[in-house]
Amino acid sequence: MKKYIFILILSLLSSTAKAALTFEVETTVRPEMQTSITDEDGDSIDRDAFEDPTGIAFSNNGLKAFVTNKKGDSDKGKCISEITLTVPFDFTQSHTQTNRADVLKNLVGKTGNNLKCYDIKFSNDGKKVFVSNVEDSIFAFDLPIPFNLSGISYVSGSETDFSARNFDFNDDGTKLFTLPEHVSSKTLKEYSLATAYDITTSTLLTSTNLASTLVETVNDSSTDNDLPTSLEFSKDGSMLFILLLSNSDQAAANFTFGDTMFQFKLTTPFDTSTLTLAGSSVISSSFDDGSGTSTFDYSQGFTISPNGDKLFIVSDLGGPTFDGGGDSVAQLKLSCFFGIGVCRTDIVSGIGSHVEAAKRNIHFNNSTMFKRFEWIKRNRNNENLNSFNINLKSYNPILASLTNTLQASLNNNSSKIKSKTWSFWSTGDVSMGRQDATITDRPKEIHTSGLTFGADKKIGDNKFGGFALRYAQNDSSVSYTDQSSEMESLTLNLYGIIPKNETYYTNMILGYSLLRIDQKYQGKKTGNRNGHQLFASVNFRSKNKSGRFNFSPSGKFSYGLTKLSDFTDFISTVNTAANDQHDSKTLKNGNATIGFLFDVEPYEYPKVTVIPNGGFEFVMDISPGTRFNYDNGQSSTFVDVYSTKNYKANFGFEAIYINDLTLSMNFEKFQHLDIDRSSKTESLIIKIGKIIKGDSEFAFNYDPLQTNQMELNYVKDVNGFDVKVGSNYSLMNEIPEYGANIEVSSVF
């Protein structure tokens, strides 16, 4: 006898690309006349905020921007302007100046340069704002409403002369940092504050002379006159940024200044004695606003968005005269995480990918099981029991024990199988989506694919129970970086349907997952971690009919626990010697959902039945905020911020063919409603299913101790020919390898 085998093999290999340090000008906002808005003093706001600007800061949610100016008391030049934005940290969308405050003019005895504001910073809670003036003093003000100039009041006795216009605080307000705008002195000073955010309780800790470091990086005949004009720390204190103004003769108006931003790294967060220069970039003459003219040639101040993807620079005389002045704020998109002088990977977004992948694993397992529930409900009066030969294999002791138990259960019930009391089904799903940026997290491209095999049976008159095994892969790529992560999961789902009557019923799912996450940089694996996941979901449904429409009001509660192991990311911080060591963490994930689903009575065609469906649900995320600990020589932390209020909408169809093949396609939008996390995830989900009949075999092979090769094979007897469809995936290769094959064979 000879066995003839025809094999078709498809291999997919990943490619890598190296990130470049680039700056893209997204918008430049110039002065514009406004006459329809008045401030709380009743004065007309007759000019835009960006005239003679010196400093800029945002509220925590990014929906308010505050700009200081050195206009003084002329032309009603109130020195703090409040701008309300419609999209967080984005001047490309609609924004309006909503208030101003003349905080220094109202102080007794203040005249001349004492009235001109310079740098601006807020406390973390937004209840205090600090402003320096041109005469190098710092003042504190109370805000009755956080990040709102209405009712602003001077903190009596807070004026303190630090001989420095530029300043910043650490994350809890227990440290103050100053840097003078002087050509002769470029000394960075670090103070401790006995009382948080009380600048009158300062004690000098460290002085660092940066004169030899803060030097223009372009040819400039007057480098000796260059001035530091702003400084800012990253939120975790691991980076410090300083803006240096080229003080060439601005009267020449040649707009060829070479303003430079310097990026420093700190071994210990907010400890300036540990800082070293990481890199620098010219941020003026090399940028263009589209007119062929430099966008910001006399830079006065800057700030960086919390997630490190945008740079905002305010400039005085920032280009050709336009609408009464060339002053402006420029919004730049950074190509990589806080990529001013050097590219670094984004620890927050990287670990955030792990969190989201774990949540998505629960979501897609629930989604697959609920699709099965709906199919059972539509066909509950049919026995639809099939014979099935299943073979699950694994060299992993844990998986082998699991699969052997399943195999033994099936063998022990072979008589029931032959008498067609069990129904077997399979489905594959693919999801392609994008998650928008949040306040602390960069946008991501997300791809999820899964393969599920299940078996269920009717219990009694109208109850159903069963189990399903799902293998899935979730890939997440962090935008503007070379970072990505891949999560593989193997999940055993136990599920059941308990009807109360023909209209009301309850769906229940209990799942356990094994997880493996690979962290990658430029396509190469830099670390990996394992995990376990246990989750449960209960869904209460009713079904109501209106014409051709079937409406199903629904309430669902889901809760899961995920345990992720510790791991070391060996290239997480680019251009530094320190590796990131991440602690193990248990994640709690829960949500409560209320809404409705609908489907339309089937449209019958000769070879296919089409059922449109969709739904709308309000999702309340009850997951607690999670703090992740990591150590890269800095002992830093990151807090994952969950969105508590969301809605989910989906619409699509399911097609059932006469050969028992099912195809479903759904567009799903998951919108976050919280102001501080205004983002969304959009996905196109494709599922292909099959009610399995006849002699079939499903094989799952995984050997983590030897080849680390995972294989999925499905064999079907078709008219005497064995048709085998298989795929494989290598878990350990630095460049991932995917393979798919089709074999057709027969024995003579």
XYZ file of C-alpha atoms in Angstrom:
748
model
C 0.000 0.000 0.000
C 1.152 3.500 -0.743
C 0.152 6.708 0.915
C 0.066 9.688 -1.430
C 0.437 13.039 0.243
C -0.026 16.452 -1.358
C 1.215 19.260 0.831
C 0.687 23.033 0.606
C 2.745 25.081 3.049
C 2.384 28.796 3.884
C 4.958 30.512 6.090
C 4.707 34.006 7.534
C 7.742 35.827 8.910
C 7.749 39.126 10.731
C 9.823 42.104 9.668
C 11.357 44.782 11.819
C 11.991 48.484 11.429
C 14.096 50.804 13.549
C 12.515 53.900 15.041
C 13.971 57.272 14.158
C 14.015 60.385 16.336
C 11.716 62.808 14.513
C 9.514 65.821 15.277
C 6.343 66.535 13.341
C 4.660 69.932 13.630
C 0.950 69.115 13.975
C -0.205 72.721 14.349
C 0.981 76.234 15.109
C -1.537 78.471 16.912
C -1.102 82.226 16.397
C -2.822 85.205 18.077
C -6.417 85.733 17.040
C -8.725 88.542 18.089
C -11.599 87.574 20.382
C -14.318 90.029 21.391
C -17.266 87.867 22.386
C -15.812 86.509 25.628
C -15.338 88.316 28.903
C -13.385 87.239 31.956
C -14.649 87.201 35.536
C -13.649 90.856 35.995
C -15.969 91.819 33.154
C -13.112 92.743 30.841
C -13.333 91.802 27.193
C -10.809 89.211 26.057
C -9.553 91.184 23.081
C -6.487 89.165 22.233
C -5.453 85.547 22.190
C -3.431 83.862 24.894
C -0.362 83.522 22.728
C 0.992 87.057 22.771
C 4.358 87.541 24.426
C 4.000 83.974 25.839
C 6.513 82.666 28.341
C 5.183 79.428 29.852
C 2.579 76.705 29.330
C 0.947 74.030 31.499
C -2.034 71.668 31.242
C -4.627 70.296 33.623
C -4.287 66.609 34.462
C -6.989 65.610 31.975
C -5.506 67.753 29.199
C -8.735 69.674 28.584
C -7.360 72.955 29.938
C -4.204 74.770 28.939
C -2.715 77.733 30.822
C -0.307 80.171 29.211
C 1.647 82.919 30.949
C 2.860 86.102 29.276
C 5.130 89.059 29.953
C 2.796 91.674 28.514
C 2.535 93.445 31.864
C -0.361 95.763 32.620
C -0.578 97.319 29.136
C -3.453 96.415 26.841
C -5.157 94.610 29.701
C -2.311 92.118 29.624
C -3.493 89.812 32.374
C -0.592 87.436 32.683
C -2.366 84.023 32.918
C -4.767 82.863 30.226
C -6.998 79.795 30.468
C -7.834 77.879 27.272
C -10.455 75.130 27.126
C -9.836 72.301 24.633
C -12.332 69.804 23.224
C -9.758 67.007 22.869
C -7.112 66.407 25.562
C -3.680 67.833 24.710
C -4.690 68.713 21.166
C -4.728 72.234 19.714
C -5.590 70.872 16.275
C -9.190 70.567 17.470
C -11.519 73.317 18.633
C -10.239 75.394 21.580
C -11.307 78.679 23.176
C -9.778 81.134 25.630
C -12.253 81.095 28.523
C -10.640 83.200 31.273
C -7.680 85.355 32.301
C -6.186 86.434 35.580
C -3.999 89.434 36.401
C -2.536 87.758 39.485
C 0.540 89.920 39.912
C -1.060 93.304 39.141
C -3.381 92.892 42.104
C -0.524 92.426 44.557
C 0.384 95.557 46.548
C 3.438 97.375 45.357
C 3.982 95.429 42.156
C 5.024 97.513 39.159
C 7.077 97.149 36.003
C 8.751 93.781 35.510
C 7.201 92.498 38.725
C 3.899 92.291 36.843
C 5.233 90.127 34.041
C 4.586 86.411 34.504
C 7.068 83.812 33.360
C 6.903 80.092 34.265
C 3.783 78.274 35.555
C 3.281 74.981 37.414
C 0.357 73.295 39.237
C 0.109 71.005 42.223
C -0.978 67.474 41.412
C -4.522 68.079 42.648
C -4.835 71.348 40.716
C -5.734 73.337 43.839
C -2.539 75.422 43.778
C -0.831 77.233 40.934
C 2.672 78.717 41.055
C 3.921 81.553 38.878
C 7.345 83.116 38.566
C 7.870 86.683 37.352
C 10.549 88.316 35.244
C 12.230 89.524 38.453
C 12.952 85.869 39.437
C 10.472 85.489 42.288
C 7.935 82.649 42.684
C 4.367 83.173 43.952
C 1.738 80.676 45.143
C -2.024 80.973 44.520
C -5.009 78.943 45.722
C -7.715 77.721 43.338
C -11.185 77.016 44.811
C -11.931 74.874 41.749
C -9.032 72.694 40.559
C -7.482 73.919 37.326
C -9.886 76.845 37.103
C -8.837 80.503 37.368
C -12.212 81.577 38.796
C -11.705 82.800 42.365
C -7.911 82.544 42.268
C -6.335 84.076 45.386
C -2.783 84.864 46.470
C -1.289 82.768 49.277
C -0.229 85.505 51.656
C 3.496 85.638 52.299
C 4.340 83.032 49.668
C 6.517 85.322 47.517
C 10.019 83.853 47.578
C 13.071 85.101 45.707
C 14.938 82.068 44.306
C 16.784 84.224 41.748
C 15.367 81.919 39.103
C 12.495 82.197 36.620
C 12.415 78.511 35.655
C 11.166 75.946 38.145
C 9.424 72.594 38.632
C 8.279 70.277 41.444
C 8.604 66.546 41.987
C 5.512 64.354 41.849
C 4.397 64.931 45.460
C 5.523 68.533 45.944
C 8.248 67.755 48.481
C 11.015 69.028 46.182
C 11.480 72.242 44.203
C 13.947 72.678 41.320
C 15.090 76.052 39.947
C 17.227 77.213 37.046
C 17.976 80.925 36.406
C 17.577 82.552 33.011
C 21.068 83.979 33.169
C 23.929 83.830 30.705
C 26.533 83.819 33.470
C 24.918 81.253 35.740
C 23.391 77.977 34.607
C 23.149 76.337 38.020
C 20.370 73.845 38.628
C 19.312 73.897 42.295
C 17.342 71.240 44.163
C 15.416 72.180 47.336
C 13.514 70.046 49.821
C 10.169 71.402 51.062
C 9.309 70.647 54.677
C 5.636 71.050 53.748
C 4.471 69.827 50.353
C 4.066 72.691 47.862
C 4.982 75.284 50.496
C 7.836 77.154 48.836
C 8.558 79.133 52.002
C 9.823 75.949 53.738
C 12.636 75.257 51.270
C 16.102 73.956 52.143
C 18.843 73.768 49.510
C 20.004 70.183 48.876
C 22.073 70.165 45.679
C 23.560 72.638 43.211
C 24.680 71.410 39.783
C 26.583 73.661 37.396
C 25.378 72.952 33.832
C 27.326 75.727 32.086
C 29.562 73.285 30.204
C 26.592 71.097 29.258
C 23.987 73.644 28.172
C 25.732 74.749 24.980
C 24.036 75.353 21.644
C 24.497 72.500 19.196
C 24.531 74.726 16.073
C 26.940 77.416 14.956
C 26.102 80.575 16.808
C 28.343 83.568 17.216
C 26.767 84.480 20.514
C 26.701 81.183 22.383
C 27.996 82.933 25.464
C 24.637 84.697 25.694
C 22.429 81.602 25.468
C 19.710 81.434 28.108
C 17.904 78.506 29.791
C 14.218 79.375 29.450
C 12.328 76.354 30.842
C 12.760 73.008 32.601
C 10.464 70.054 33.228
C 10.701 66.547 34.677
C 8.912 63.468 33.406
C 6.177 62.335 35.765
C 8.267 59.465 37.162
C 11.312 61.693 37.671
C 13.575 59.563 35.496
C 14.095 62.307 32.904
C 14.766 66.045 32.978
C 14.349 68.368 29.985
C 15.833 71.859 29.645
C 15.170 74.386 26.861
C 18.086 76.641 25.886
C 17.369 79.830 23.921
C 19.901 81.082 21.412
C 20.205 84.718 22.370
C 21.400 86.005 19.021
C 20.529 89.556 18.124
C 16.776 89.221 17.656
C 16.659 92.712 16.216
C 18.220 91.255 13.106
C 15.073 89.201 12.690
C 16.914 86.603 10.650
C 15.101 83.737 12.356
C 18.089 81.432 12.220
C 18.380 80.833 15.927
C 19.331 77.360 17.039
C 17.292 76.818 20.192
C 18.125 73.445 21.753
C 16.382 71.038 24.096
C 18.501 68.836 26.335
C 17.397 65.503 27.765
C 18.964 64.178 30.961
C 18.470 60.826 32.646
C 18.474 60.417 36.424
C 19.609 57.204 38.104
C 17.471 58.075 41.119
C 14.131 59.790 40.423
C 14.145 63.535 41.145
C 17.717 63.369 42.464
C 19.695 65.866 40.376
C 22.989 64.647 41.814
C 22.511 61.507 39.676
C 21.709 63.157 36.338
C 23.710 62.635 33.151
C 23.170 63.997 29.657
C 21.282 61.577 27.387
C 21.085 63.733 24.248
C 19.858 66.974 22.694
C 17.950 68.237 19.654
C 17.664 71.538 17.808
C 14.032 72.571 18.002
C 13.808 75.759 15.994
C 15.368 76.474 12.608
C 14.977 72.876 11.446
C 11.178 72.985 11.738
C 8.779 74.462 9.268
C 5.099 75.325 9.558
C 4.459 74.855 5.853
C 5.206 78.440 4.832
C 8.932 77.907 4.411
C 9.662 79.932 7.535
C 10.868 78.750 10.903
C 7.996 78.098 13.289
C 9.447 79.019 16.653
C 12.739 80.876 16.646
C 12.635 82.551 20.037
C 11.467 79.793 22.338
C 10.309 80.811 25.796
C 8.733 77.751 27.401
C 7.536 74.205 26.835
C 5.692 71.238 28.294
C 5.367 67.568 27.325
C 2.174 65.515 27.424
C 2.113 62.947 30.262
C 2.374 60.000 27.881
C 5.390 61.560 26.175
C 4.003 61.716 22.650
C 3.560 65.500 22.227
C 5.776 68.537 22.790
C 4.303 72.043 23.169
C 6.545 75.098 22.721
C 5.527 78.737 23.222
C 7.598 81.295 21.397
C 7.950 85.058 21.285
C 8.663 86.387 17.800
C 8.126 82.905 16.495
C 8.108 83.708 12.809
C 6.799 86.279 10.353
C 4.272 88.838 11.526
C 0.826 87.242 11.467
C -2.497 88.589 12.744
C -0.812 91.217 14.824
C 2.185 89.177 15.923
C 4.366 86.168 15.311
C 3.947 84.729 18.803
C 2.669 81.175 18.877
C 2.340 77.809 20.515
C 3.567 74.906 18.413
C 2.311 71.356 18.913
C 4.765 68.649 17.849
C 4.308 64.889 17.644
C 7.302 62.944 18.956
C 8.330 59.786 17.172
C 9.194 57.917 20.338
C 8.575 57.988 24.072
C 9.785 61.375 25.414
C 12.057 61.410 22.350
C 13.643 64.846 22.715
C 17.317 63.972 22.807
C 17.193 60.190 22.738
C 14.647 57.466 22.057
C 13.439 55.427 24.989
C 10.902 52.711 25.222
C 7.629 53.418 26.962
C 7.393 51.338 30.126
C 3.856 52.501 30.868
C 2.485 51.601 27.446
C 4.446 48.342 27.383
C 3.028 47.063 30.657
C -0.334 48.544 29.745
C -0.341 46.157 26.769
C -0.078 43.223 29.176
C -3.058 44.509 31.162
C -5.187 45.044 28.079
C -4.254 41.651 26.621
C -5.381 39.901 29.804
C -8.690 41.788 29.726
C -9.175 41.016 26.037
C -8.625 37.314 26.666
C -11.608 37.281 29.027
C -13.645 39.390 26.601
C -13.088 37.122 23.592
C -13.669 33.922 25.510
C -16.967 35.339 26.760
C -17.845 36.577 23.258
C -17.203 33.148 21.725
C -19.257 31.364 24.365
C -22.154 33.819 24.020
C -22.177 33.240 20.264
C -22.603 29.550 21.035
C -25.421 30.348 23.469
C -27.279 32.208 20.744
C -26.860 29.316 18.305
C -28.182 26.856 20.883
C -31.181 29.074 21.585
C -32.036 29.208 17.881
C -31.694 25.431 17.535
C -32.786 24.262 20.974
C -35.500 22.027 19.571
C -33.004 20.053 17.480
C -30.932 17.289 18.986
C -28.199 17.852 16.401
C -25.931 15.241 17.978
C -22.895 14.121 16.091
C -20.284 11.417 16.347
C -16.860 12.822 16.879
C -13.413 11.412 17.289
C -11.207 13.798 19.238
C -7.515 13.462 20.010
C -5.797 16.073 22.167
C -2.033 15.668 22.576
C 0.565 17.565 24.575
C 4.066 16.936 25.871
C 3.526 19.492 28.624
C 2.661 17.596 31.852
C 0.001 20.111 32.889
C -1.639 20.290 29.477
C -1.280 16.529 29.038
C -3.161 15.964 32.289
C -5.897 18.332 31.147
C -6.271 16.799 27.707
C -6.094 13.228 29.010
C -8.957 13.988 31.365
C -11.008 15.345 28.483
C -10.112 12.333 26.331
C -11.051 9.884 29.089
C -14.364 11.642 29.628
C -15.196 11.327 25.953
C -14.141 7.684 25.813
C -16.217 6.816 28.877
C -19.232 8.345 27.179
C -18.636 6.775 23.775
C -22.061 5.133 23.797
C -23.708 8.507 24.266
C -21.569 9.959 21.530
C -22.612 7.222 19.149
C -26.201 7.736 20.112
C -25.776 11.326 19.180
C -26.245 12.997 22.567
C -23.285 15.333 22.168
C -22.871 18.224 19.751
C -19.404 19.311 18.702
C -18.519 22.669 17.238
C -15.540 24.766 16.285
C -14.971 28.408 15.472
C -12.119 30.673 14.510
C -12.064 34.402 15.133
C -9.933 37.300 13.987
C -10.093 40.811 15.426
C -8.228 43.811 14.051
C -8.487 47.044 15.987
C -6.849 50.193 17.271
C -6.851 51.558 20.795
C -6.601 55.331 21.048
C -4.145 57.089 23.303
C -5.043 57.820 26.912
C -3.573 60.321 29.333
C -0.721 57.973 30.249
C -0.800 55.440 27.443
C 0.122 55.596 23.764
C -2.187 54.346 21.008
C -1.837 50.717 19.982
C -2.539 48.492 17.020
C -4.140 45.274 18.263
C -4.640 41.961 16.452
C -6.342 39.009 18.080
C -6.978 35.573 16.598
C -8.355 32.441 18.180
C -9.409 28.872 17.496
C -12.063 27.195 19.655
C -13.276 23.588 19.821
C -16.253 22.733 22.007
C -18.739 20.076 22.940
C -22.128 20.391 24.624
C -25.293 18.394 25.244
C -28.859 18.893 26.307
C -29.506 18.152 29.981
C -33.071 17.304 30.779
C -35.768 19.066 28.819
C -34.183 22.411 28.019
C -30.889 22.861 29.832
C -27.527 22.757 28.123
C -24.003 22.282 29.391
C -20.621 21.891 27.774
C -16.938 22.752 27.601
C -14.692 24.455 25.064
C -10.949 24.778 24.572
C -9.711 28.036 23.004
C -6.212 28.838 21.816
C -5.612 32.529 21.038
C -2.866 34.993 20.224
C -3.032 38.717 20.994
C -0.478 41.041 19.360
C -0.155 44.644 20.489
C 2.123 47.229 18.847
C 2.727 50.546 20.613
C 2.483 53.427 18.146
C 5.501 55.729 17.624
C 7.810 53.128 19.180
C 9.479 49.847 18.220
C 7.736 48.134 21.140
C 5.313 45.271 20.904
C 4.042 42.364 22.949
C 2.582 38.981 22.063
C 0.348 36.994 24.363
C -0.624 33.372 23.826
C -3.409 31.830 25.832
C -4.987 28.421 26.245
C -8.370 28.534 27.953
C -10.734 25.839 29.196
C -14.307 27.147 29.353
C -17.142 25.398 31.181
C -20.539 26.782 30.252
C -24.239 26.210 30.702
C -27.723 27.555 29.937
C -30.506 27.446 32.512
C -33.882 28.614 31.130
C -36.630 29.894 33.382
C -39.165 29.678 30.600
C -39.292 30.205 26.870
C -38.416 33.878 27.289
C -36.077 34.215 30.289
C -32.829 32.319 30.728
C -29.395 32.517 32.348
C -26.001 31.879 30.714
C -22.976 30.995 32.851
C -19.265 30.666 32.040
C -16.327 29.547 34.170
C -12.912 29.775 32.537
C -9.275 29.049 33.356
C -6.411 30.295 31.160
C -2.696 29.683 30.861
C -0.905 32.803 29.566
C 2.474 33.525 28.064
C 3.558 37.089 27.194
C 6.628 38.014 25.140
C 7.906 41.594 25.342
C 9.664 42.740 22.159
C 11.731 45.648 20.902
C 12.433 46.058 17.174
C 10.967 42.575 16.664
C 13.360 40.875 19.085
C 12.211 39.321 22.314
C 13.597 41.210 25.306
C 11.685 39.445 28.075
C 8.803 37.108 28.795
C 6.397 36.333 31.605
C 3.812 33.648 32.348
C 0.398 33.964 33.873
C -2.739 32.227 35.082
C -6.242 33.538 34.769
C -9.530 32.536 36.388
C -12.774 34.224 35.424
C -16.526 33.797 35.662
C -19.430 35.432 33.851
C -23.177 35.275 34.355
C -25.659 36.695 31.864
C -29.397 37.217 32.362
C -31.384 37.444 29.137
C -34.929 37.758 27.942
C -36.247 37.630 24.418
C -38.965 39.850 23.001
C -40.314 39.967 19.475
C -41.424 42.983 17.438
C -42.165 42.218 13.798
C -39.050 40.672 12.285
C -36.911 41.940 15.154
C -36.011 39.898 18.225
C -34.851 42.112 21.110
C -32.994 40.660 24.052
C -32.564 42.942 27.070
C -29.482 41.757 28.885
C -27.578 42.178 32.116
C -24.133 40.680 32.613
C -21.572 40.521 35.367
C -18.016 39.336 34.777
C -15.057 39.091 37.130
C -11.560 37.727 36.694
C -8.249 37.327 38.504
C -4.993 37.318 36.565
C -1.635 36.424 38.089
C 1.364 37.618 36.049
C 4.869 36.467 36.952
C 7.838 38.762 37.450
C 10.168 39.286 34.517
C 13.154 41.299 33.328
C 12.991 43.428 30.212
C 16.575 43.510 28.977
C 16.304 46.409 26.507
C 13.431 48.383 27.957
C 15.391 51.541 28.542
C 17.314 52.357 25.381
C 20.799 53.860 25.706
C 21.027 53.057 29.401
C 22.729 50.168 31.100
C 19.846 49.416 33.450
C 17.327 46.690 32.636
C 13.749 46.889 33.844
C 12.863 44.337 36.504
C 9.105 43.990 36.911
C 7.446 42.484 39.957
C 4.779 39.801 39.792
C 1.252 41.174 39.951
C -2.302 39.999 40.489
C -4.838 41.913 38.402
C -8.496 42.198 39.311
C -10.828 42.761 36.402
C -14.577 43.180 36.687
C -17.406 44.840 34.840
C -21.171 45.097 34.983
C -23.077 45.465 31.714
C -26.653 46.395 30.885
C -28.127 46.827 27.438
C -29.769 44.899 24.674
C -28.958 42.665 21.728
C -31.064 42.151 18.669
C -31.319 39.949 15.641
C -33.589 39.927 12.626
C -35.661 36.980 11.475
C -33.541 34.942 9.055
C -33.401 35.803 5.398
C -33.577 32.479 3.537
C -31.600 31.953 0.324
C -31.011 28.715 -1.650
C -27.649 27.887 -0.058
C -27.378 30.244 2.875
C -29.389 31.794 5.678
C -28.430 35.321 6.748
C -29.266 36.754 10.174
C -28.433 40.456 10.837
C -27.605 41.204 14.460
C -26.212 43.862 16.720
C -26.484 45.462 20.113
C -25.780 48.367 22.415
C -24.519 48.023 25.983
C -23.378 50.311 28.791
C -20.340 48.860 30.533
C -19.290 49.890 34.031
C -15.703 48.847 34.732
C -15.389 48.023 38.432
C -11.726 47.048 38.218
C -9.558 48.721 40.838
C -6.625 50.844 39.756
C -3.440 48.843 39.628
C 0.043 49.966 40.594
C 2.925 48.150 38.942
C 6.332 48.160 40.541
C 9.469 48.048 38.449
C 13.138 48.729 39.062
C 15.511 50.024 36.404
C 17.871 51.641 38.855
C 15.158 54.134 39.714
C 12.625 52.102 41.754
C 9.802 53.737 39.852
C 6.122 52.902 39.641
C 3.339 53.219 37.162
C -0.377 53.370 37.858
C -2.780 51.835 35.367
C -5.887 53.981 35.077
C -9.042 52.103 34.204
C -11.945 53.710 32.435
C -14.997 53.238 34.624
C -17.708 54.261 32.150
C -17.910 52.857 28.635
C -20.342 51.852 25.978
C -20.110 49.040 23.435
C -21.950 49.025 20.135
C -21.786 46.379 17.470
C -23.506 45.478 14.242
C -23.015 42.620 11.825
C -24.471 39.432 10.484
C -24.270 35.657 10.716
C -24.463 33.463 7.618
C -25.350 29.743 7.951
C -24.591 27.626 4.902
C -26.203 24.310 3.951
C -22.919 22.481 4.670
C -23.133 23.551 8.360
C -20.453 26.196 7.885
C -21.189 29.475 9.702
C -19.669 32.884 8.994
C -20.185 35.914 11.219
C -18.789 39.414 10.806
C -19.216 42.210 13.341
C -17.941 45.742 13.652
C -17.520 46.584 17.332
C -16.783 49.945 18.931
C -15.809 50.212 22.586
C -15.884 53.876 23.665
C -14.456 55.141 26.958
C -16.594 57.901 28.440
C -14.374 59.194 31.239
C -12.967 62.662 30.603
C -9.459 61.623 31.626
C -9.508 58.594 29.340
C -11.283 59.767 26.234
C -10.313 56.944 23.918
C -11.886 54.127 21.979
C -11.173 50.699 20.586
C -12.604 49.743 17.217
C -12.510 46.164 15.999
C -13.631 44.126 13.049
C -14.348 40.620 14.308
C -14.616 37.721 11.891
C -15.647 34.248 13.036
C -15.887 31.026 11.042
C -17.625 28.069 12.659
C -18.475 24.471 11.867
C -20.791 21.885 13.342
C -18.589 18.851 13.062
C -20.053 15.622 11.670
C -18.548 12.301 10.744
C -15.056 11.037 11.482
C -12.919 13.989 12.529
C -9.822 14.471 14.613
C -8.470 17.542 16.377
C -4.878 17.404 17.653
C -3.127 19.942 19.861
C 0.623 19.430 20.368
C 2.890 21.565 22.532
C 6.384 20.749 23.795
C 7.780 23.643 25.862
C 10.654 21.579 27.232
C 12.091 20.617 23.861
C 11.119 22.353 20.645
C 8.736 24.984 22.057
C 6.739 24.342 18.911
C 2.959 24.545 19.137
C 0.838 22.696 16.604
C -2.879 22.685 15.881
C -4.186 20.018 13.487
C -7.659 19.151 12.260
C -8.293 15.962 10.253
C -11.475 15.143 8.321
C -12.397 12.073 6.299
C -13.743 13.282 2.942
C -14.811 10.508 0.580
C -11.993 8.240 1.606
C -9.356 10.982 1.645
C -7.844 12.325 4.863
C -7.819 16.118 4.704
C -5.501 17.593 7.339
C -5.345 21.313 8.101
C -2.616 22.365 10.489
C -0.693 25.325 11.810
C 2.339 25.830 13.965
C 3.916 28.591 15.951
C 7.408 28.847 17.410
C 7.398 30.328 20.895
C 11.112 30.967 21.357
C 12.521 32.259 18.070
C 13.614 35.880 18.163
C 11.894 36.282 14.799
C 8.509 34.585 15.193
C 7.710 31.824 12.749
C 4.192 30.956 11.721
C 3.288 28.082 9.478
C 0.195 26.632 7.964
C -0.200 23.469 5.925
C -2.807 21.433 4.134
C -2.325 17.693 3.531
C -4.520 15.452 1.418
C -3.752 11.723 1.670
C -5.250 8.329 1.037
C -4.206 4.732 1.666
C -4.442 2.148 -1.145
